[in-house]
Structures are given as C-alpha cells and as structure tokens.
PDB file of C-alpha atoms in Angstrom:
ATOM      1  CA  MET A   1     -18.998  39.076 -43.577  1.00 86.00           C
ATOM      2  CA  LEU A   2     -19.214  40.006 -47.208  1.00 95.00           C
ATOM      3  CA  THR A   3     -18.360  37.496 -49.886  1.00 97.00           C
ATOM      4  CA  ALA A   4     -15.932  38.414 -52.657  1.00 97.00           C
ATOM      5  CA  ASP A   5     -18.883  38.888 -55.028  1.00 98.00           C
ATOM      6  CA  GLU A   6     -20.669  41.158 -52.549  1.00 98.00           C
ATOM      7  CA  LYS A   7     -17.537  43.256 -52.113  1.00 98.00           C
ATOM      8  CA  GLN A   8     -17.379  43.684 -55.882  1.00 98.00           C
ATOM      9  CA  LEU A   9     -21.046  44.747 -55.968  1.00 98.00           C
ATOM     10  CA  VAL A  10     -20.387  47.382 -53.306  1.00 98.00           C
ATOM     11  CA  LEU A  11     -17.267  48.640 -55.082  1.00 97.00           C
ATOM     12  CA  HIS A  12     -19.089  48.822 -58.415  1.00 96.00           C
ATOM     13  CA  ALA A  13     -22.003  50.708 -56.863  1.00 96.00           C
ATOM     14  CA  TRP A  14     -19.586  53.091 -55.180  1.00 97.00           C
ATOM     15  CA  ASP A  15     -18.311  54.131 -58.601  1.00 96.00           C
ATOM     16  CA  LYS A  16     -21.789  55.615 -59.139  1.00 95.00           C
ATOM     17  CA  VAL A  17     -21.531  57.596 -55.888  1.00 97.00           C
ATOM     18  CA  GLN A  18     -18.248  59.233 -56.916  1.00 94.00           C
ATOM     19  CA  GLY A  19     -18.813  62.866 -57.769  1.00 95.00           C
ATOM     20  CA  HIS A  20     -22.084  62.960 -55.839  1.00 97.00           C
ATOM     21  CA  GLN A  21     -20.792  62.619 -52.272  1.00 97.00           C
ATOM     22  CA  GLU A  22     -22.079  65.993 -51.123  1.00 97.00           C
ATOM     23  CA  ASP A  23     -25.500  65.547 -52.727  1.00 98.00           C
ATOM     24  CA  PHE A  24     -26.012  61.971 -51.535  1.00 98.00           C
ATOM     25  CA  GLY A  25     -24.696  62.766 -48.056  1.00 98.00           C
ATOM     26  CA  ALA A  26     -26.892  65.835 -47.640  1.00 98.00           C
ATOM     27  CA  GLU A  27     -29.906  63.932 -48.893  1.00 98.00           C
ATOM     28  CA  ALA A  28     -29.259  61.070 -46.459  1.00 98.00           C
ATOM     29  CA  LEU A  29     -28.836  63.467 -43.526  1.00 97.00           C
ATOM     30  CA  GLU A  30     -31.962  65.445 -44.442  1.00 97.00           C
ATOM     31  CA  ARG A  31     -33.900  62.188 -44.746  1.00 97.00           C
ATOM     32  CA  MET A  32     -32.613  61.081 -41.336  1.00 97.00           C
ATOM     33  CA  PHE A  33     -33.459  64.407 -39.673  1.00 97.00           C
ATOM     34  CA  THR A  34     -36.977  64.307 -41.143  1.00 97.00           C
ATOM     35  CA  THR A  35     -37.699  60.653 -40.480  1.00 97.00           C
ATOM     36  CA  TYR A  36     -35.961  60.472 -37.102  1.00 97.00           C
ATOM     37  CA  PRO A  37     -36.196  64.000 -35.604  1.00 96.00           C
ATOM     38  CA  SER A  38     -34.399  62.961 -32.416  1.00 95.00           C
ATOM     39  CA  THR A  39     -31.171  62.739 -34.444  1.00 95.00           C
ATOM     40  CA  LYS A  40     -31.206  66.542 -34.759  1.00 95.00           C
ATOM     41  CA  THR A  41     -30.104  66.831 -31.126  1.00 93.00           C
ATOM     42  CA  TYR A  42     -26.505  66.136 -32.152  1.00 91.00           C
ATOM     43  CA  PHE A  43     -26.504  69.150 -34.473  1.00 92.00           C
ATOM     44  CA  PRO A  44     -27.824  72.067 -32.391  1.00 93.00           C
ATOM     45  CA  HIS A  45     -25.369  74.453 -34.045  1.00 93.00           C
ATOM     46  CA  PHE A  46     -26.336  73.464 -37.624  1.00 95.00           C
ATOM     47  CA  ASP A  47     -28.782  75.140 -39.954  1.00 95.00           C
ATOM     48  CA  LEU A  48     -30.880  72.055 -40.709  1.00 95.00           C
ATOM     49  CA  HIS A  49     -32.985  73.560 -43.474  1.00 93.00           C
ATOM     50  CA  HIS A  50     -33.084  71.936 -46.906  1.00 92.00           C
ATOM     51  CA  ASP A  51     -29.864  72.469 -48.853  1.00 92.00           C
ATOM     52  CA  SER A  52     -28.079  74.080 -45.899  1.00 97.00           C
ATOM     53  CA  GLU A  53     -24.355  74.518 -46.467  1.00 97.00           C
ATOM     54  CA  GLN A  54     -23.614  72.919 -43.067  1.00 97.00           C
ATOM     55  CA  VAL A  55     -25.666  69.810 -43.858  1.00 97.00           C
ATOM     56  CA  ARG A  56     -24.106  69.561 -47.324  1.00 98.00           C
ATOM     57  CA  HIS A  57     -20.597  69.862 -45.871  1.00 97.00           C
ATOM     58  CA  HIS A  58     -21.234  67.265 -43.181  1.00 96.00           C
ATOM     59  CA  GLY A  59     -22.962  64.976 -45.671  1.00 97.00           C
ATOM     60  CA  LYS A  60     -19.879  65.084 -47.848  1.00 97.00           C
ATOM     61  CA  LYS A  61     -17.691  64.201 -44.849  1.00 96.00           C
ATOM     62  CA  VAL A  62     -19.922  61.231 -44.028  1.00 97.00           C
ATOM     63  CA  VAL A  63     -19.962  59.885 -47.576  1.00 98.00           C
ATOM     64  CA  THR A  64     -16.230  60.468 -48.002  1.00 97.00           C
ATOM     65  CA  ALA A  65     -15.633  58.395 -44.856  1.00 96.00           C
ATOM     66  CA  LEU A  66     -17.918  55.686 -46.244  1.00 97.00           C
ATOM     67  CA  GLY A  67     -15.944  55.738 -49.480  1.00 97.00           C
ATOM     68  CA  ASN A  68     -12.763  55.246 -47.501  1.00 97.00           C
ATOM     69  CA  ALA A  69     -14.411  52.282 -45.807  1.00 98.00           C
ATOM     70  CA  VAL A  70     -15.549  50.865 -49.162  1.00 98.00           C
ATOM     71  CA  HIS A  71     -11.969  50.892 -50.401  1.00 97.00           C
ATOM     72  CA  HIS A  72     -10.686  49.311 -47.173  1.00 97.00           C
ATOM     73  CA  MET A  73     -13.399  46.733 -46.472  1.00 97.00           C
ATOM     74  CA  ASP A  74     -10.875  44.193 -45.241  1.00 96.00           C
ATOM     75  CA  THR A  75      -9.463  46.565 -42.609  1.00 96.00           C
ATOM     76  CA  LEU A  76     -12.567  48.404 -41.405  1.00 96.00           C
ATOM     77  CA  SER A  77     -11.571  48.500 -37.728  1.00 94.00           C
ATOM     78  CA  LYS A  78      -8.268  50.171 -38.512  1.00 96.00           C
ATOM     79  CA  THR A  79      -9.746  52.419 -41.204  1.00 95.00           C
ATOM     80  CA  LEU A  80     -12.576  53.708 -39.003  1.00 94.00           C
ATOM     81  CA  SER A  81     -10.785  53.686 -35.649  1.00 93.00           C
ATOM     82  CA  ASP A  82     -10.470  57.478 -35.400  1.00 93.00           C
ATOM     83  CA  LEU A  83     -14.140  57.969 -36.306  1.00 91.00           C
ATOM     84  CA  SER A  84     -15.132  55.363 -33.761  1.00 92.00           C
ATOM     85  CA  ASP A  85     -13.122  57.177 -31.072  1.00 89.00           C
ATOM     86  CA  LEU A  86     -14.581  60.550 -32.032  1.00 89.00           C
ATOM     87  CA  HIS A  87     -18.184  59.380 -31.908  1.00 86.00           C
ATOM     88  CA  ALA A  88     -17.831  57.250 -28.773  1.00 82.00           C
ATOM     89  CA  TYR A  89     -15.638  59.436 -26.599  1.00 82.00           C
ATOM     90  CA  ASN A  90     -16.040  63.020 -27.785  1.00 86.00           C
ATOM     91  CA  LEU A  91     -19.427  63.333 -29.477  1.00 83.00           C
ATOM     92  CA  ARG A  92     -21.114  60.548 -27.495  1.00 88.00           C
ATOM     93  CA  VAL A  93     -23.534  59.781 -30.291  1.00 88.00           C
ATOM     94  CA  ASP A  94     -26.179  57.180 -29.503  1.00 88.00           C
ATOM     95  CA  PRO A  95     -25.032  54.132 -31.511  1.00 89.00           C
ATOM     96  CA  VAL A  96     -28.527  53.521 -32.871  1.00 93.00           C
ATOM     97  CA  ASN A  97     -28.076  56.642 -35.004  1.00 93.00           C
ATOM     98  CA  PHE A  98     -25.489  54.882 -37.170  1.00 95.00           C
ATOM     99  CA  LYS A  99     -28.104  52.327 -38.178  1.00 96.00           C
ATOM    100  CA  LEU A 100     -30.656  55.051 -38.846  1.00 97.00           C
ATOM    101  CA  LEU A 101     -28.238  56.907 -41.101  1.00 97.00           C
ATOM    102  CA  SER A 102     -27.283  53.640 -42.767  1.00 97.00           C
ATOM    103  CA  HIS A 103     -30.910  52.983 -43.628  1.00 97.00           C
ATOM    104  CA  CYS A 104     -31.381  56.523 -44.951  1.00 98.00           C
ATOM    105  CA  PHE A 105     -28.242  56.305 -47.062  1.00 98.00           C
ATOM    106  CA  GLN A 106     -29.425  53.042 -48.597  1.00 98.00           C
ATOM    107  CA  VAL A 107     -32.736  54.687 -49.503  1.00 98.00           C
ATOM    108  CA  VAL A 108     -30.778  57.462 -51.229  1.00 98.00           C
ATOM    109  CA  LEU A 109     -28.784  54.859 -53.146  1.00 98.00           C
ATOM    110  CA  ALA A 110     -31.945  53.059 -54.181  1.00 98.00           C
ATOM    111  CA  VAL A 111     -33.533  56.299 -55.382  1.00 98.00           C
ATOM    112  CA  HIS A 112     -30.518  57.346 -57.433  1.00 97.00           C
ATOM    113  CA  LEU A 113     -29.363  53.968 -58.728  1.00 97.00           C
ATOM    114  CA  ARG A 114     -32.913  52.872 -59.518  1.00 97.00           C
ATOM    115  CA  ASP A 115     -32.866  49.537 -61.379  1.00 97.00           C
ATOM    116  CA  GLU A 116     -29.166  49.104 -60.655  1.00 96.00           C
ATOM    117  CA  TYR A 117     -29.993  48.839 -56.942  1.00 97.00           C
ATOM    118  CA  THR A 118     -30.840  45.173 -57.291  1.00 98.00           C
ATOM    119  CA  PRO A 119     -31.846  42.907 -54.415  1.00 98.00           C
ATOM    120  CA  GLN A 120     -28.323  41.453 -54.527  1.00 98.00           C
ATOM    121  CA  LEU A 121     -26.769  44.910 -54.218  1.00 98.00           C
ATOM    122  CA  HIS A 122     -29.188  45.745 -51.430  1.00 98.00           C
ATOM    123  CA  VAL A 123     -28.075  42.685 -49.474  1.00 98.00           C
ATOM    124  CA  ALA A 124     -24.390  43.420 -50.107  1.00 98.00           C
ATOM    125  CA  PHE A 125     -24.694  47.078 -49.174  1.00 97.00           C
ATOM    126  CA  ASP A 126     -26.736  46.231 -46.093  1.00 97.00           C
ATOM    127  CA  LYS A 127     -24.028  43.823 -44.949  1.00 98.00           C
ATOM    128  CA  PHE A 128     -21.352  46.430 -45.636  1.00 98.00           C
ATOM    129  CA  MET A 129     -23.206  49.128 -43.705  1.00 98.00           C
ATOM    130  CA  GLU A 130     -23.820  46.716 -40.836  1.00 97.00           C
ATOM    131  CA  ALA A 131     -20.070  46.076 -40.676  1.00 97.00           C
ATOM    132  CA  VAL A 132     -19.413  49.836 -40.665  1.00 97.00           C
ATOM    133  CA  CYS A 133     -21.962  50.335 -37.879  1.00 95.00           C
ATOM    134  CA  ASN A 134     -20.404  47.535 -35.855  1.00 94.00           C
ATOM    135  CA  VAL A 135     -16.962  49.105 -36.124  1.00 94.00           C
ATOM    136  CA  LEU A 136     -18.257  52.566 -35.232  1.00 93.00           C
ATOM    137  CA  THR A 137     -19.911  51.174 -32.105  1.00 92.00           C
ATOM    138  CA  GLU A 138     -17.168  48.807 -30.938  1.00 89.00           C
ATOM    139  CA  LYS A 139     -15.614  51.498 -28.693  1.00 84.00           C
ATOM    140  CA  TYR A 140     -18.918  51.834 -26.819  1.00 80.00           C
ATOM    141  CA  ARG A 141     -18.552  48.370 -25.332  1.00 65.00           C
TER     142      ARG A 141
END
C-alpha cells in the first residue's frame, strides 16, 4: 500500500499529466504495441499506425481512467469495478497486459517528466500502478 507521502508524490506528478492525457496515452499504447506485439490482438479493428485517431482516443480513455484512480486511491476497487468487469467478462483481456501497459506508461512518464521522475516517484508510481493492476485483475479470480 502507498504511504501518505507516496500518494502525494503520485498526485503531484498527475498534475503534470493533466492536459496531456491523449498524448501520453497514445504514446504508452504505441510503445506497448511495439514492445509487446501480442497485445495488438485485442485491437483487430483499430488502425495501429503512429498517431492513429483510434489509438489516440483509446489512449485518452486509459489515462482518464488512471486519473480517476489517482484521485480515488483509497477506493480503487469501487472506482475501477466497472473497468474490471468489462475487461474480465466482456473483453477477456489477458491480465498480464495490464502490467505491460503499466510499464509502458511509466516509461512515458519518465521521458516527459525527466528529472522530476525521481527514484522516489518511480517507486510510488510503481506501487500505485501495481494496485491498479491488482484491482483490474481481481474479477479474474
């Protein structure tokens, strides 16, 4: 679980994401599709080329959902329940993909935040993303 200080680090970093949700989300998805090509199988109907409108739109949805989670860290299960249901029961996404996207999103943060993405922020954000991944996969059990 995140400490109070770690929660503040995540919240402060999220302020830097505001206004860039579509860009950061698309970049994370493109990075995931390139680095882990098997993840493309869940998007057969998408144009997966660089800067595709579909990838940008979905990236924004992903990062908007993460922002909702950031602002409700103490109630993640409730906050992400609908997304957990959707991915487990309807989309049947392999749970490992959440961790892959988490890693890619953290790389995007590190690239854009540069020196502000300190080791302490990395640890805090990693813990936060792990908690998000755990909630998104709890319906699979």
